[in-house]
Short mmCIF file of C-alpha atoms and ligand atoms in Angstrom, two decimals:
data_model
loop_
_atom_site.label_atom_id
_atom_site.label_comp_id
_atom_site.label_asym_id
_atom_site.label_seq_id
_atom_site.Cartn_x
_atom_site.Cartn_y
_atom_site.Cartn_z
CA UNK W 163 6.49 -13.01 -8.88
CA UNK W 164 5.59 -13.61 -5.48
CA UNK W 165 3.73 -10.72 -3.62
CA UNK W 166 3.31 -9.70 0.20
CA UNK W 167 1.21 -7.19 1.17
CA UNK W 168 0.65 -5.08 4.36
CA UNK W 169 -2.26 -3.58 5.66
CA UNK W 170 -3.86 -1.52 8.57
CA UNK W 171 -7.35 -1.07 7.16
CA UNK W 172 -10.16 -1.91 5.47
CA UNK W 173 -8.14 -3.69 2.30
CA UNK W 174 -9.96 -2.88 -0.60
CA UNK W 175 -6.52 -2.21 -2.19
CA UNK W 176 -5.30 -5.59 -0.99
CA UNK W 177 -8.61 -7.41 -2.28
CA UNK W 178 -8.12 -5.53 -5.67
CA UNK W 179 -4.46 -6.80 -6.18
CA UNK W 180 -5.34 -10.40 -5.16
CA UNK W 181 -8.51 -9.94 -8.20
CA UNK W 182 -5.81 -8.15 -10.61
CA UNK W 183 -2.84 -10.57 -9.83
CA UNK W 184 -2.65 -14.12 -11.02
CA UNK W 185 -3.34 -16.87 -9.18
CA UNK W 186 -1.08 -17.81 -5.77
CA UNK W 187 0.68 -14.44 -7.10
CA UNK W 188 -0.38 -13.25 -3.38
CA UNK W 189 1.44 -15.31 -0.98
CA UNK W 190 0.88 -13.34 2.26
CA UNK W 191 -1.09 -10.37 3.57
CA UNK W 192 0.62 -8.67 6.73
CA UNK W 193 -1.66 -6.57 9.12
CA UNK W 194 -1.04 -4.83 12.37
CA UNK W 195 -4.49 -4.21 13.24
CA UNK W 196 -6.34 -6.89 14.76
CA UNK W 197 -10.09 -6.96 13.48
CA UNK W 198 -9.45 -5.00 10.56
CA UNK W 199 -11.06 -5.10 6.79
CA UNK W 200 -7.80 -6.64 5.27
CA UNK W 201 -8.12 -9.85 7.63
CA UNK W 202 -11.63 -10.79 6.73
CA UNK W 203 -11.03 -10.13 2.98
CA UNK W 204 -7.84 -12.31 3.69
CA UNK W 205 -10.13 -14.64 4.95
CA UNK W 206 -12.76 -14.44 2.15
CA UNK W 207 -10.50 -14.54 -0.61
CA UNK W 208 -8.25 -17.36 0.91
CA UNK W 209 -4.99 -15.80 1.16
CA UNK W 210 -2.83 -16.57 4.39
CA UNK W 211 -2.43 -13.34 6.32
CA UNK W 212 -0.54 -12.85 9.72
CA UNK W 213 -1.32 -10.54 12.65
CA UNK W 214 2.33 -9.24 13.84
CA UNK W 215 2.85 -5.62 15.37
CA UNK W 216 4.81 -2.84 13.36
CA UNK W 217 7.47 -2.52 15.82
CA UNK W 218 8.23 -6.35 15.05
CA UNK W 219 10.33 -6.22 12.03
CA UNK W 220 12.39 -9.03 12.34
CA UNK W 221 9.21 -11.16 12.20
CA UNK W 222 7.63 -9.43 9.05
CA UNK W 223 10.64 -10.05 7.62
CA UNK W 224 10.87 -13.60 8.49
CA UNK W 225 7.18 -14.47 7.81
CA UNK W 226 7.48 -12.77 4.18
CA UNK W 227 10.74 -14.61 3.52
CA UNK W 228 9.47 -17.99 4.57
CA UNK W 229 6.47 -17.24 2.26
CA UNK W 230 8.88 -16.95 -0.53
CA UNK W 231 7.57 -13.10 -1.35
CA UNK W 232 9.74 -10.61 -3.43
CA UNK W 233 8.08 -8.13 -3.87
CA UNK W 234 6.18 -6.16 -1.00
CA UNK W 235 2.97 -3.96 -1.37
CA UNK W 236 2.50 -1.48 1.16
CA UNK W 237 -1.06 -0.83 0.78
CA UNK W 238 -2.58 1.35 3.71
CA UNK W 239 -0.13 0.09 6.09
CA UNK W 240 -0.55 3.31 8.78
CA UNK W 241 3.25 2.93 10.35
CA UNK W 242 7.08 4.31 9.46
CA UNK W 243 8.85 1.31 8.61
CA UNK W 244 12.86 1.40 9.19
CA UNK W 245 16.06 0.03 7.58
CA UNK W 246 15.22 -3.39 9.04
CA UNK W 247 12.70 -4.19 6.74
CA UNK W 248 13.86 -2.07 4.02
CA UNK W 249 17.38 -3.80 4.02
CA UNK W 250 15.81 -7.26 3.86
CA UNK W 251 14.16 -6.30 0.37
CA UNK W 252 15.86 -3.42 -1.47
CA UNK W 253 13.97 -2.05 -4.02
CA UNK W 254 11.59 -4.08 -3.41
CA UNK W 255 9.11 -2.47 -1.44
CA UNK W 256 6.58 0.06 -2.80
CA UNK W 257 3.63 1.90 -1.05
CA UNK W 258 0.50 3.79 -2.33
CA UNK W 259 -0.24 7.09 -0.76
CA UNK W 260 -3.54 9.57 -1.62
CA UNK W 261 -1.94 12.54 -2.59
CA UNK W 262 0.09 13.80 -5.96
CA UNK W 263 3.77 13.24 -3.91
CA UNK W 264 5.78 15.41 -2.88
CA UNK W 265 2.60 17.64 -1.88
CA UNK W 266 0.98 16.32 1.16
CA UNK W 267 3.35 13.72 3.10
CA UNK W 268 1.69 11.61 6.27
CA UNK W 269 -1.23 11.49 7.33
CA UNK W 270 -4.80 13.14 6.94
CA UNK W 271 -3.84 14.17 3.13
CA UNK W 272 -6.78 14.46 1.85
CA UNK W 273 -8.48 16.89 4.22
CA UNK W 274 -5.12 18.96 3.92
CA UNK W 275 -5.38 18.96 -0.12
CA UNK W 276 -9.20 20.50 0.57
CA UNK W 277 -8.27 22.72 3.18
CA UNK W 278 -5.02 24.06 0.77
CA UNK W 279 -7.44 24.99 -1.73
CA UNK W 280 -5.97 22.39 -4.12
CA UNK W 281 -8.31 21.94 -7.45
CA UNK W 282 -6.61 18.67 -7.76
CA UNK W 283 -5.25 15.75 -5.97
CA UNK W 284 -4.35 11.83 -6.82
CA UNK W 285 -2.37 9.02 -5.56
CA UNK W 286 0.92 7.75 -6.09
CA UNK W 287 2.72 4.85 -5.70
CA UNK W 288 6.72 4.82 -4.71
CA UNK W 289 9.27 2.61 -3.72
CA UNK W 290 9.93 2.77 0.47
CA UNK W 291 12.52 4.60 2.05
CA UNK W 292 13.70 5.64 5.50
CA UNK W 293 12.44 8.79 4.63
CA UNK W 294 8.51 8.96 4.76
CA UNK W 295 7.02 9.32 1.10
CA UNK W 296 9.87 9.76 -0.31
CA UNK W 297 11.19 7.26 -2.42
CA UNK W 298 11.37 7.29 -6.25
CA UNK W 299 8.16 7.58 -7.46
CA UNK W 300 6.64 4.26 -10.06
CA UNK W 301 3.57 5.90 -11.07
CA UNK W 302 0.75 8.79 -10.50
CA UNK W 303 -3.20 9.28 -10.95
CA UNK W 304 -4.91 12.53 -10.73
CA UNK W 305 -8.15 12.95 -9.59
CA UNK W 306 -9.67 16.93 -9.43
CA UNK W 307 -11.12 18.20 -6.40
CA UNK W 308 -14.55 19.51 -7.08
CA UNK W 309 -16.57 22.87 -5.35
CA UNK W 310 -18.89 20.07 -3.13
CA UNK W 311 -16.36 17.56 -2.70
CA UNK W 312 -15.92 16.40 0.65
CA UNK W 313 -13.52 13.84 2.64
CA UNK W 314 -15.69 11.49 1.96
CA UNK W 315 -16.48 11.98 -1.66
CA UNK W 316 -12.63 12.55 -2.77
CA UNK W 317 -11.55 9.59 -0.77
CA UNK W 318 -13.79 7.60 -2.83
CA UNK W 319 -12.70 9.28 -6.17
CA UNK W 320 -8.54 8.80 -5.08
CA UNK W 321 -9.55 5.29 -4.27
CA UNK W 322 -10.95 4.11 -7.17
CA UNK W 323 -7.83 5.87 -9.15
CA UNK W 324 -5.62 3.88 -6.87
CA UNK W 325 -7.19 0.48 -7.69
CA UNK W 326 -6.33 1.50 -11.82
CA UNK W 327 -2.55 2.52 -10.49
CA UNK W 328 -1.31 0.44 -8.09
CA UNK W 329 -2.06 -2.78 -10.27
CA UNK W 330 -0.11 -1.32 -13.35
CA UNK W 331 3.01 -0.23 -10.88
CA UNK W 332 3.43 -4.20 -9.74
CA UNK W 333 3.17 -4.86 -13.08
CA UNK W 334 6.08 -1.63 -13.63
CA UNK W 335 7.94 -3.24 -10.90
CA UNK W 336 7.78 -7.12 -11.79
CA UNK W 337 9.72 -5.87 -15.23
CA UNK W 338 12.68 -4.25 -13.16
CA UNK W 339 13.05 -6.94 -11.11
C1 GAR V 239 -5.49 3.94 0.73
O1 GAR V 239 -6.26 5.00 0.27
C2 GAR V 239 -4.02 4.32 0.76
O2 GAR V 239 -3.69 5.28 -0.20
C3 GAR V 239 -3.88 4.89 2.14
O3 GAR V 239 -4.68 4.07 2.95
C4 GAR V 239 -5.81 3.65 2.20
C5 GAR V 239 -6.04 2.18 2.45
O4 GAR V 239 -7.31 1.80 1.99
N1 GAR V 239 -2.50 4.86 2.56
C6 GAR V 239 -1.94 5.82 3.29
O5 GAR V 239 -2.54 6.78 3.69
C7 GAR V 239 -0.47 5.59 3.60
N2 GAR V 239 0.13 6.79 4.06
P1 GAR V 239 -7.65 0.26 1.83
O6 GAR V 239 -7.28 -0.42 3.15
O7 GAR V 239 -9.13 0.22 1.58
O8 GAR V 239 -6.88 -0.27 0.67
#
């Protein structure tokens, strides 16, 4: 199965799939911030990656297709995507978000799960929609929000339950496809 990913950030999510996939499994990397994490780990771990802007769908589309991917790994890409690039792979897209979905869609989740008083929160990975965090969800980790915790501290907690999920729901995925 051949895997694209997209990214906005620092790509520890992206680096962890590349380490968790098998080898050439990763055929692209996508990012739509220039300088960010994703492109030096790209860089480091010797995966092609591509610098196009969000609002260019046609050529994330065409880049992944010419790279042969089937599969596409949202992981911390920070923009809506549309029925352009959902249409080109259908049911094929999936994204990880840091919060137990439906509870806390968009963006800033985890200071919103502290500030609701939540005692615990997680990740989850779904399939993509047109409708943000929405789609059907593959699979969920919880992680439990403790008296000191901070931003800081539950990121790093939701994190390192997202590098234990999002590597079992490509595996989920690969077996539906
Ligand atoms: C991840 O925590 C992911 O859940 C989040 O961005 C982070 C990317 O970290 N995604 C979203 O918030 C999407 N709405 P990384 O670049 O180190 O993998």
């Amino acid at each position: 199965m051949k895997i694209g990913v997209m990214c906005s950030g620092s790509g520890t999510n992206f680096e962890n799939i590349v380490r968790t996939c098998r080898f050439d499994e990763v055929v692209l990397m996508i990012y739509n911030k220039k300088d960010c994490g994703a492109k030096k780990r790209a860089d480091k771990l010797g995966i092609p990656s591509c610098y196009i802007k969000s609002t260019d769908e046609a050529k994330i589309v065409r880049e992944f297709v010419w790279a042969g991917a089937e599969l596409i790994v949202m992981a911390g890409w920070m923009r809506i995507v549309t029925r352009h690039l959902i249409d080109a792979f259908p049911n094929r897209i999936i994204n990880i978000h840091p919060s137990l979905l439906p509870k806390h869609k968009g963006l800033n989740v985890i200071q919103r799960a502290l500030d609701a008083g939540d005692t615990v929160t997680g990740c989850t990975v779904h399939y993509v929609t047109e409708e943000l965090d929405s789609g059907a969800i593959i699979i969920q980790g919880e992680v439990p929000i403790l008296p000191d915790d901070t931003v800081e501290s539950l990121t790093k907690a939701i994190q390192r339950e997202e590098y234990s999920i999002l590597p079992r729901a490509i595996e989920h995925v690969k077996h539906q496809i």
